[in-house]
Coordinates of C-alpha atoms in Angstrom, one line a residue:
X99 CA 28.9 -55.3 -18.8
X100 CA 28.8 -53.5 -15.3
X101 CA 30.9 -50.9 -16.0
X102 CA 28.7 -49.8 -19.3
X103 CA 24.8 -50.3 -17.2
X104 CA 26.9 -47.9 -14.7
X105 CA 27.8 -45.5 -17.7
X106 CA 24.4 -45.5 -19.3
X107 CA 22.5 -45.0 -15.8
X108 CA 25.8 -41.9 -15.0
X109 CA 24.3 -40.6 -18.5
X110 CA 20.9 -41.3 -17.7
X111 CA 21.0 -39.0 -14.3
X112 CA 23.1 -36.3 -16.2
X113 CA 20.4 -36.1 -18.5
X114 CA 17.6 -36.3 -16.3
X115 CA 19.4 -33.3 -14.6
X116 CA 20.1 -31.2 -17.4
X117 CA 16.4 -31.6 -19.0
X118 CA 14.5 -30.7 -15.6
X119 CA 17.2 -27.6 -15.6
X120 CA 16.3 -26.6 -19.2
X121 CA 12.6 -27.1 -18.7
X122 CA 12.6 -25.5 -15.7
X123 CA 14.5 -22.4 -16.8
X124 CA 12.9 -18.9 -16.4
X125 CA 12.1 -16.9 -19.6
X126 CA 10.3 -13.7 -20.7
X127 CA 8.3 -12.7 -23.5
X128 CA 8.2 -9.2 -25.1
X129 CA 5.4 -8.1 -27.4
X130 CA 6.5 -6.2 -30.6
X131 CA 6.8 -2.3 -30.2
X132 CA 5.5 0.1 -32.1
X133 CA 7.8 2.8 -34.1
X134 CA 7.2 6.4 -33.1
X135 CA 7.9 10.1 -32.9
X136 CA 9.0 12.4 -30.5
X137 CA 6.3 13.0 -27.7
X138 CA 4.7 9.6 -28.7
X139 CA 3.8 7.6 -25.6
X140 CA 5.9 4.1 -26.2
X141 CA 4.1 0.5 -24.3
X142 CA 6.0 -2.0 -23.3
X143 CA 4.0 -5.7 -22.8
X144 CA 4.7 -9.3 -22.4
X145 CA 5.1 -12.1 -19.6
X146 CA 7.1 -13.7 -17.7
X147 CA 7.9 -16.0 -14.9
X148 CA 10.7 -14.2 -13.0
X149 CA 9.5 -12.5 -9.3
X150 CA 10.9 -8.8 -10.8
X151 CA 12.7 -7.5 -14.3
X152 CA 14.2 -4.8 -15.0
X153 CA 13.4 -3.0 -18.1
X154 CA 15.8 -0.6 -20.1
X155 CA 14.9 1.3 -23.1
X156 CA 18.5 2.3 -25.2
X157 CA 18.8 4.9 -27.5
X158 CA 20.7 4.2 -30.7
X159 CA 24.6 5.5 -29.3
X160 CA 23.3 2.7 -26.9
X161 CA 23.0 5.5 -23.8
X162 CA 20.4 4.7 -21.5
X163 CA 16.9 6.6 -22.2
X164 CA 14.7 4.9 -19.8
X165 CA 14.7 2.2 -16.7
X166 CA 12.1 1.0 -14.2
X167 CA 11.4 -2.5 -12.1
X168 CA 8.2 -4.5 -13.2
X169 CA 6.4 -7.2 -10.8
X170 CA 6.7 -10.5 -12.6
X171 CA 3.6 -12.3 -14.8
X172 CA 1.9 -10.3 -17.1
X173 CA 3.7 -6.8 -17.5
X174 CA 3.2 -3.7 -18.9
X175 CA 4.9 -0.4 -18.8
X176 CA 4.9 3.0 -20.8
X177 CA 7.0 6.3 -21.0
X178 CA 6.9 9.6 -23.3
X179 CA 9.8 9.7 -25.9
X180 CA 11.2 13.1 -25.3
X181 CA 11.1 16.0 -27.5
X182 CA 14.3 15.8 -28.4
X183 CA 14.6 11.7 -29.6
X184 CA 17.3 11.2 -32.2
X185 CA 15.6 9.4 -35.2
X186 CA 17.3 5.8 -35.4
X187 CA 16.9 2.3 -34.2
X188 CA 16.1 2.2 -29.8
X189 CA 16.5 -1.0 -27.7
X190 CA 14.0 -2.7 -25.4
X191 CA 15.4 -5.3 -23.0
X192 CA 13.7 -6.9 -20.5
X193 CA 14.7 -9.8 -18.1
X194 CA 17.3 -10.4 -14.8
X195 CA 20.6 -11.3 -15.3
X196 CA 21.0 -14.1 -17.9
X197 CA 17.2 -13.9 -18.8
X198 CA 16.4 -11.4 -21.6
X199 CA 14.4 -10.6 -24.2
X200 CA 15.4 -8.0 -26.4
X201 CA 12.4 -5.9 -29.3
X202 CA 13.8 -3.2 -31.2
X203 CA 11.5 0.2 -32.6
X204 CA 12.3 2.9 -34.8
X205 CA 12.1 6.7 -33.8
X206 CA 10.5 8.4 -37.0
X207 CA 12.3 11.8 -38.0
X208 CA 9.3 14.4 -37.8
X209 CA 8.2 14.8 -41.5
X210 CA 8.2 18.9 -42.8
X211 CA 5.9 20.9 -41.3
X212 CA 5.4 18.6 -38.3
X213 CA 7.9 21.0 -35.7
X214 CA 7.0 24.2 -37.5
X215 CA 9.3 23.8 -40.7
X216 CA 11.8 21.2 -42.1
X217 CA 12.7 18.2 -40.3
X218 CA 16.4 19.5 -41.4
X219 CA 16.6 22.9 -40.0
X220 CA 15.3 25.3 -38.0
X221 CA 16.0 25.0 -33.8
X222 CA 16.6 22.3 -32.2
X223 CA 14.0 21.7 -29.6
X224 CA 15.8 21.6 -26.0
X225 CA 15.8 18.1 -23.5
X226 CA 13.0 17.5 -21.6
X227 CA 15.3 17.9 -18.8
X228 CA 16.0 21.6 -19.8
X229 CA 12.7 22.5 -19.0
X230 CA 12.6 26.1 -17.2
X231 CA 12.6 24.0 -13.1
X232 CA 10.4 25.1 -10.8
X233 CA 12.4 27.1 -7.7
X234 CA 11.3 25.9 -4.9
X235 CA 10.1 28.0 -1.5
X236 CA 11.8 27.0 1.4
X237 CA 10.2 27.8 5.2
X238 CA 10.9 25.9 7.9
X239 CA 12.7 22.8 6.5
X240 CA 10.1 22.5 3.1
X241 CA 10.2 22.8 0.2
X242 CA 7.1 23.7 -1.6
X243 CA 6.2 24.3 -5.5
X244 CA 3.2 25.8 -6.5
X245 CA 2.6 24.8 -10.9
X246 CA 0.4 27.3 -12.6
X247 CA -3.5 26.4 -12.9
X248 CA -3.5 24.0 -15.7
X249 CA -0.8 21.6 -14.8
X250 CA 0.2 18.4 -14.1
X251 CA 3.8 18.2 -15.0
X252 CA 6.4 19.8 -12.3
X253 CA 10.0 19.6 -13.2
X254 CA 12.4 20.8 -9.7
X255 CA 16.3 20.8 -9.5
X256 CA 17.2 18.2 -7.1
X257 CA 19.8 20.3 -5.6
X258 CA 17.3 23.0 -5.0
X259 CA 15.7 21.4 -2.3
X260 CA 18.5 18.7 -1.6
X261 CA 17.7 16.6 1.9
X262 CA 13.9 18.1 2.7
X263 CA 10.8 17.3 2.1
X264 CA 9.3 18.4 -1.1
X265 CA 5.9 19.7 -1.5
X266 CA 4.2 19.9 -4.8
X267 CA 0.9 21.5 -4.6
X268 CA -1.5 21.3 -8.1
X269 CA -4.8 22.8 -8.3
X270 CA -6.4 19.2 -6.9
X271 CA -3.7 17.0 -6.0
X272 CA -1.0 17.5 -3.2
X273 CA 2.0 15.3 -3.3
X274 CA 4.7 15.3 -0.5
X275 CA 8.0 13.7 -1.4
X276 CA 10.6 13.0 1.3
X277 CA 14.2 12.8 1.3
X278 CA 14.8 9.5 1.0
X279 CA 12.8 8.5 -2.0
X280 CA 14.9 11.3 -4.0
X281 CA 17.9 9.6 -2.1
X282 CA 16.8 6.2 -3.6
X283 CA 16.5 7.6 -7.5
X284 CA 19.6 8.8 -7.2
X285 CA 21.3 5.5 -5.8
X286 CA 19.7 4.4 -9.3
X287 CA 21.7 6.4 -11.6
X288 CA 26.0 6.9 -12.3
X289 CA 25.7 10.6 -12.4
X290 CA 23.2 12.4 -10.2
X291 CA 25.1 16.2 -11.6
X292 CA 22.2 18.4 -13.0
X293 CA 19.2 15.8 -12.2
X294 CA 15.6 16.8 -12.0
X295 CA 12.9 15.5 -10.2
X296 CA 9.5 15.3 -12.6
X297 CA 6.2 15.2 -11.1
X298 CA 3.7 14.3 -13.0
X299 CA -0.4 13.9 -11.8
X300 CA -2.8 13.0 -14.3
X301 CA -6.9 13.4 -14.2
X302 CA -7.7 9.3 -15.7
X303 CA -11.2 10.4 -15.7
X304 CA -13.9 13.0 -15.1
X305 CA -16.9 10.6 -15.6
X306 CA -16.5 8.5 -12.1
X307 CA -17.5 10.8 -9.6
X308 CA -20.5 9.3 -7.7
X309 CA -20.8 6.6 -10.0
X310 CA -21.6 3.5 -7.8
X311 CA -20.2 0.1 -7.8
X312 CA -20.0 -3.7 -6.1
X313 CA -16.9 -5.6 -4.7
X314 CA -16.6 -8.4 -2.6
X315 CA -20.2 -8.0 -1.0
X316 CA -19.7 -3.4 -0.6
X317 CA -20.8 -0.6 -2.1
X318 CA -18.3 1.7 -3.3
X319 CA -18.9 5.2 -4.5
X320 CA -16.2 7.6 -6.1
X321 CA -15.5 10.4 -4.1
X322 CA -13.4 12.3 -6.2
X323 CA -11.5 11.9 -9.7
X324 CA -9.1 9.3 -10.3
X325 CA -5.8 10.3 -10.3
X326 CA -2.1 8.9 -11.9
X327 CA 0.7 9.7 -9.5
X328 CA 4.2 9.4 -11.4
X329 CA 7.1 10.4 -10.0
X330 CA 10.8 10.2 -11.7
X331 CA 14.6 11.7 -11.9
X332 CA 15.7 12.5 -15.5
X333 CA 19.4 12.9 -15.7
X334 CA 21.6 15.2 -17.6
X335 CA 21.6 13.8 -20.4
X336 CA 17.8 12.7 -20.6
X337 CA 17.7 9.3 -18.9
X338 CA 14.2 9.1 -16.8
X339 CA 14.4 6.9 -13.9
X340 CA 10.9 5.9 -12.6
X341 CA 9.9 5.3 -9.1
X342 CA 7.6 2.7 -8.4
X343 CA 8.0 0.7 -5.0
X344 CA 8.5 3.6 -2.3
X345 CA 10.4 3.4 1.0
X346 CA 7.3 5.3 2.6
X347 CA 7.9 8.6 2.6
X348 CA 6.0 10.0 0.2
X349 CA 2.6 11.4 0.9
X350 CA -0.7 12.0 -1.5
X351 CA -3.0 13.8 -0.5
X352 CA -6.5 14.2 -2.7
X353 CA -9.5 16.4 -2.8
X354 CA -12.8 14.7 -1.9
X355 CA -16.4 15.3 -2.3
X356 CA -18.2 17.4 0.4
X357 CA -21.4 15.2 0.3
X358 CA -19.5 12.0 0.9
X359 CA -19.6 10.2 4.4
X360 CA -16.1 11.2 5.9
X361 CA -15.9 8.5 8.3
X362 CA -16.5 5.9 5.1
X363 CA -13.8 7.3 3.1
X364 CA -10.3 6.0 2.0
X365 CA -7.5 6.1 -0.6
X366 CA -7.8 3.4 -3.4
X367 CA -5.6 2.0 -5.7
X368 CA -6.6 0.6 -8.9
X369 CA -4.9 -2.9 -9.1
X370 CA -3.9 -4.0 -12.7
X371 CA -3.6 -6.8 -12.6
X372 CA -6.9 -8.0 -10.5
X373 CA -8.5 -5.0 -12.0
X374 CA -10.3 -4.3 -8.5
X375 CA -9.7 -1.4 -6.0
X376 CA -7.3 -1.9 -3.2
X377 CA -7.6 -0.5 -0.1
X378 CA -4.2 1.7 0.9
X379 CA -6.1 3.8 4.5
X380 CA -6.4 7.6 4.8
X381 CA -6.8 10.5 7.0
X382 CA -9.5 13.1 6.8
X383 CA -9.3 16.5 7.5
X384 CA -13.0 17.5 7.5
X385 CA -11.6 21.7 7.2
X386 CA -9.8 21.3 4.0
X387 CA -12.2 18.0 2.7
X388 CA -9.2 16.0 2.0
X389 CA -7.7 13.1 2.5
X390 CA -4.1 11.8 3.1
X391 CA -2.5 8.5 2.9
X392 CA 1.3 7.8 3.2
X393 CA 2.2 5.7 -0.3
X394 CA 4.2 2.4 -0.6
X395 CA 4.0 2.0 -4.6
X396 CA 2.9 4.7 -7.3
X397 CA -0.3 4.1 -9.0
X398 CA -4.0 5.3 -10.1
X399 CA -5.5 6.6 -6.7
X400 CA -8.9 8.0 -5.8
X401 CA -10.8 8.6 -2.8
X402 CA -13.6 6.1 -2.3
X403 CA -16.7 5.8 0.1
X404 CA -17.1 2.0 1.0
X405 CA -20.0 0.5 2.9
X406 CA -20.0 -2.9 4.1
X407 CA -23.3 -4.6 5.7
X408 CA -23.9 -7.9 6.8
X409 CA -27.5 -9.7 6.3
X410 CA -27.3 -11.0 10.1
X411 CA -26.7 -7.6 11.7
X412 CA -29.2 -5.4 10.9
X413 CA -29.3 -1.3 10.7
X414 CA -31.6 -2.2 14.5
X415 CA -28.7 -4.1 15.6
X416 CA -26.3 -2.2 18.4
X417 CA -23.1 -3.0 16.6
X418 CA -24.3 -2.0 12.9
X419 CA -23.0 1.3 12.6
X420 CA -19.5 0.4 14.3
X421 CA -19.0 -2.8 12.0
X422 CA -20.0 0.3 9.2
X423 CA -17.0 2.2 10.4
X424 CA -14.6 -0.6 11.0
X425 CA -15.4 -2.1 7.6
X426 CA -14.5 0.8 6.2
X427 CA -11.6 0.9 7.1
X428 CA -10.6 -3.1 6.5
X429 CA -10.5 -3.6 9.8
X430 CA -13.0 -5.8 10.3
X431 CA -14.5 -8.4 7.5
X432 CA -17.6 -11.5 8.0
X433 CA -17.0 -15.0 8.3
X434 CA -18.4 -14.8 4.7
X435 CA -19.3 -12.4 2.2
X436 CA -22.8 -11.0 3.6
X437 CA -22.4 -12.7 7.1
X438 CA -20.4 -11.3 10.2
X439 CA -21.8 -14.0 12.6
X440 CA -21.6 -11.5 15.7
X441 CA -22.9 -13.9 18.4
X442 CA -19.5 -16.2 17.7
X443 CA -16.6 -16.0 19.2
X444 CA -12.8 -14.5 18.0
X445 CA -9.7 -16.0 18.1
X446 CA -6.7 -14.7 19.7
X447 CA -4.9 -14.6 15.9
X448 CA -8.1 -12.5 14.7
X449 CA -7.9 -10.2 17.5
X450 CA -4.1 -9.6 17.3
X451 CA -4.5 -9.1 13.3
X452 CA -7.4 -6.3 13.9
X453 CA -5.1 -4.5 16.4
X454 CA -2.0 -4.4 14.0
X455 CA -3.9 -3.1 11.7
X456 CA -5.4 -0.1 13.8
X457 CA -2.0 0.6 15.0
X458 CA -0.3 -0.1 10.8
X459 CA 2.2 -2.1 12.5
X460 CA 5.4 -2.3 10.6
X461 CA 6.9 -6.3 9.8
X462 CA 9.5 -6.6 12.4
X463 CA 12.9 -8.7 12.6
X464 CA 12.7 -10.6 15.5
X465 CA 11.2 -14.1 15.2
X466 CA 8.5 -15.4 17.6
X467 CA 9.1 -18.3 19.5
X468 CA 5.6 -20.0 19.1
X469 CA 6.0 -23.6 17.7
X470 CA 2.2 -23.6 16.9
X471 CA 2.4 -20.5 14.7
X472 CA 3.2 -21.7 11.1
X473 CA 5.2 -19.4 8.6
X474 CA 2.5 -20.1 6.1
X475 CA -0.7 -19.4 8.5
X476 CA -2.5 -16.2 7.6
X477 CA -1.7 -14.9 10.8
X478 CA 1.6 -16.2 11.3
X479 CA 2.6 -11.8 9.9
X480 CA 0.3 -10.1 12.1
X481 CA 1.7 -12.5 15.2
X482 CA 4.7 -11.4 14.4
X483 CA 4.3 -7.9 14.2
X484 CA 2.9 -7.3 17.6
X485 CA 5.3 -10.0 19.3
X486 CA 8.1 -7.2 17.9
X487 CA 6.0 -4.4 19.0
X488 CA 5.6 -5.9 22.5
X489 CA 1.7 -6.2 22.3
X490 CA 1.2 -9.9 22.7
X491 CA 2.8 -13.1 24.8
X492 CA 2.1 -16.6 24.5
X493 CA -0.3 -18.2 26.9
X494 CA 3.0 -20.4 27.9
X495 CA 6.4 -19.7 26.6
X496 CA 6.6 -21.5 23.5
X497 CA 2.3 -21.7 22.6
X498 CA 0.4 -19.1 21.1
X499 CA -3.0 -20.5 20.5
X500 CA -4.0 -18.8 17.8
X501 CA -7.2 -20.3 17.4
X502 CA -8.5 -20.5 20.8
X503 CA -11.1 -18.2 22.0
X504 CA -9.5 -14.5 23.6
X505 CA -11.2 -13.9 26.7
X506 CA -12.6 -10.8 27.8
X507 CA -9.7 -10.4 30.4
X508 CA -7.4 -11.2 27.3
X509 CA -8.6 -8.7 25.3
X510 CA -8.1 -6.2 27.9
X511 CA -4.8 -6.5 28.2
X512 CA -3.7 -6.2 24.8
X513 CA -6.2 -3.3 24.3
X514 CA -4.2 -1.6 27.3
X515 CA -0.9 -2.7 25.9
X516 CA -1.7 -1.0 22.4
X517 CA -3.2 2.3 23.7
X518 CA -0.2 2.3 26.0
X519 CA 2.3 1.9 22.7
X520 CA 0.9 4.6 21.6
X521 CA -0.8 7.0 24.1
X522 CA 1.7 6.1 26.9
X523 CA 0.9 4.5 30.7
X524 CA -3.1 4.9 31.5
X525 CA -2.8 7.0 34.6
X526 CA -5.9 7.2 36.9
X527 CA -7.4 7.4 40.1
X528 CA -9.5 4.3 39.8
X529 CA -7.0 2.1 38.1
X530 CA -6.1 0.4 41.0
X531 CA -9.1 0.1 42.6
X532 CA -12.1 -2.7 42.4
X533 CA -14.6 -1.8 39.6
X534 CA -17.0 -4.4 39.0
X535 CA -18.2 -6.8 41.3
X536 CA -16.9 -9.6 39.9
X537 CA -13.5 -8.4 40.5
X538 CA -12.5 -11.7 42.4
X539 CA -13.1 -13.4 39.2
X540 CA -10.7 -11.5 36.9
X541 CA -7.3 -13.4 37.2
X542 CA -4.7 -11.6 39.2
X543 CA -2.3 -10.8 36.1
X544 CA -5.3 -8.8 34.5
X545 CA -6.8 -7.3 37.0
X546 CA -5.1 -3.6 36.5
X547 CA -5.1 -4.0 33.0
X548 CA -8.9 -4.8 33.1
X549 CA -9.5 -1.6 35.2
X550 CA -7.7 0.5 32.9
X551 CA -9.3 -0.5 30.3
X552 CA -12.4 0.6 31.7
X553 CA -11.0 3.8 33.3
X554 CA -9.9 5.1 29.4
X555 CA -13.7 3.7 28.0
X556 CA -11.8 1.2 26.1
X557 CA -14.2 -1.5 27.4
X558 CA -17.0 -1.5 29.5
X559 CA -18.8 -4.5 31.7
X560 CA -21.7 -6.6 30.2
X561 CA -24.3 -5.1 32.8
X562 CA -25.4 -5.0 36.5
X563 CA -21.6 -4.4 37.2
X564 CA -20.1 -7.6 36.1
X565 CA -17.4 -7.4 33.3
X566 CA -17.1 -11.6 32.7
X567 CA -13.7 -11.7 32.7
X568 CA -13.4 -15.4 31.7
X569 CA -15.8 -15.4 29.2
X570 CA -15.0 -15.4 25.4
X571 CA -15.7 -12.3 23.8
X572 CA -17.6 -12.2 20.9
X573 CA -17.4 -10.4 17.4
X574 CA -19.2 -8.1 18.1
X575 CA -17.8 -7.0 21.4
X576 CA -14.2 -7.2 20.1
X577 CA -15.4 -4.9 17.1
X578 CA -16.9 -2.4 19.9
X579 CA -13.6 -2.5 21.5
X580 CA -11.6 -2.4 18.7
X581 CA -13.3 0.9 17.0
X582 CA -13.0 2.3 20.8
X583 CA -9.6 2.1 20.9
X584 CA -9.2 3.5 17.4
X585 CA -11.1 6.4 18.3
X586 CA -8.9 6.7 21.6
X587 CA -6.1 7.1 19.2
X588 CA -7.2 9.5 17.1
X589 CA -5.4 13.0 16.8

């Protein structure tokens, strides 16, 4: 009688074990495709609950015709069928590994008079990857295209410009590839011999421009059209290989409208999936009236003028126009939606946070050693970032305090310390010498750092020659500070 309760309660757990696996399992969902015709734009839709999946589109001698990576959830994707698609039955399969699903579509043969004549004769039109290739100019290092007024397709020889930057200059939109993004199609495919690099920038729509909308609490205003950056290497023999994550080292740069605010504009990405606008930065260069951003993904972009204000700080209040600019940049956000609260005080996380994003910090390796910094705090990333950039310390070896109040003398420092990463040492004649009168109360470790950060008008005292040193700063003094150093560091 034991020895079958032990066999039924072995099955039992086995079962238990197998179920909770099969429930558990991952899966994905394609939607039904639609047939089609050469030059007819196929979309490809469905869910799933895999982080990433690969999606491959076969052609019927089962060659590859099209690949890209897709984020996870809801997806959707979409290519052209080249002009030279062999009528016949084409693959879709979606998934990672062991998880697929697989939809099938027919290419429809081009009925008579459709190409010019019979669907039987006649020439035969050549690859899309035949296209006459634009030859590059090459001066000092780049490469530089210039397509005819009109388009918004570029198709270049990859070993025409071969370990350079690429430039590709339409009428509107300027788009800067760099070597290593070409270097990472190219990892993508078995036989880089013959590939070409397609640009394509596409106009979404002529009807935004001014038009005026609401997020989050801000006013946005399109500054320009809105524009669809695709980039891809089309093999040999046809296969398109689509970038979408970047490693940074491509550039878009987009024309913006004179009457705009400059120092309220930045590059916007539509979001798909939140269907909102998503902040990405830019640089202004009042001569030309553009602006530049480096890119991380490829997307819809636009510039876009965003104001933020805050019911509890006025247009009378001193700080108004700087929370203006730093809002504008996402530097700087309220407590809540339509409240900035600038009489309170910040934390040392908050602080740290706004100065990795003024300097765009990169995630770094090394680990902190603060045991009161959480991996799953919203600061934990910003905290680490400046801890591998040098910027911060802990107020003992192994505490942080991330949400105790930075002091004025705090502040200082890292102020200093950022300027310093990127400015190098604040030489002057005054650094080392008393400048407020309440010098005797600014601790001993930040007592330089204080007057240099006064000496480069990175901060200045709270009047009558006192600077408070051991006081908490509040929000609005750290946003005074914060847009001073940004302005220190501009070009």
């Amino acid at each position: 009688m034991k020895k079958l309760i032990s066999l039924l309660i072995l099955a039992g757990i086995f079962w238990s074990s197998f179920a909770g696996n099969a429930f558990s399992a991952s899966s994905v969902a394609l939607q039904d495709i639609k047939d089609g015709r050469a030059l007819d734009t196929v979309a490809m839709s469905g869910h799933t609950d895999l982080e990433t999946i690969t999606v491959k589109v076969l052609r019927p001698n089962q060659s590859i015709l099209y690949m890209n990576v897709l984020k996870g959830g809801d997806f959707s994707d979409s290519f052209t069928l080249p002009d030279d698609s062999v009528p016949g039955t084409y693959t879709v399969i979606a998934g990672s590994g062991d998880v697929q699903d697989v939809k099938k579509f027919q290419v429809i043969a081009p009925s008579r008079g459709e190409d010019g004549g019979s669907s039987g004769g006649g020439a035969v039109p050549a690859p899309a990857n035949q296209t006459p290739a634009l030859k590059p100019v090459i001066q000092n290092g780049i490469a530089s295209i210039h397509p005819e007024a009109g388009q918004n397709t570029a198709l270049i020889a990859v070993g025409d410009f071969a370990n350079m930057p690429l430039k590709v200059l339409f009428h509107e939109v300027y788009l800067t590839v760099g070597p290593s993004e070409v270097q990472a199609l190219l990892m993508r495919t078995a036989n880089a011999e013959g590939a070409v690099l397609q640009v394509k920038v596409e106009s979404t729509t002529s009807m935004e421009m001014g038009r005026l909308t609401r997020q989050n609490g801000a006013q946005f205003q399109m500054a320009g059209e809105i524009f669809d950056v695709k980039v891809s290497l089309i093999t040999k023999d046809g296969t398109e290989i689509r970038a979408v994550q970047l490693a940074g080292d491509m550039e878009l740069s987009l024309p913006y409208d004179p009457k705009a605010d400059e120092r309220l504009l930045g590059i916007y990405y539509r979001n798909d999936d939140t269907k909102q606008w998503e902040y990405v930065g830019g640089t202004v260069d009042q001569n030309s009236e553009r602006i530049q951003v480096k890119l991380k993904h490829l997307s819809s972009y636009a510039a876009i003028s965003y104001k933020k204000s805050f019911d509890d700080v006025p247009s009378s209040h001193w700080a108004n126009r700087t929370l203006e600019l730093l809002a504008a940049r996402h530097i700087v956000s309220g407590k809540t939606e339509n409240l900035f609260q600038p009489d309170d005080y910040t934390t040392r996380a908050e602080f740290t946070a706004m100065l990795v994003r003024v300097l765009e910090l990169p995630t770094g390796k090394e680990s902190t050693p603060f045991s009161d910094v959480s991996a799953d705090a919203w600061y934990a990333d910003p905290i680490q970032r400046a801890y591998a950039a040098g910027l911060i310390s802990g107020l003992t070896d192994t505490k942080f305090g991330p949400d105790a109040a930075i002091t004025r003398e705090q502040m200082a420092m890292l102020l200093v310390k950022a300027y310093e990463a990127k400015r190098g040492s604040i030489h002057a004649g005054q650094a080392s010498q008393p400048v407020f009168k309440d010098q005797d109360q600014i601790s001993g470790w930040a007592r330089e750092a204080v007057n240099q950060a006064w000496t480069a008008k990175l901060m200045q005292g709270i009047g009558e020659g006192t600077f408070d040193a051991q006081s908490a700063a509040t929000r609005s003094q750290n946003a005074q500070a914060i847009y001073n150093l940004m302005q220190n560091l501009l070009p």
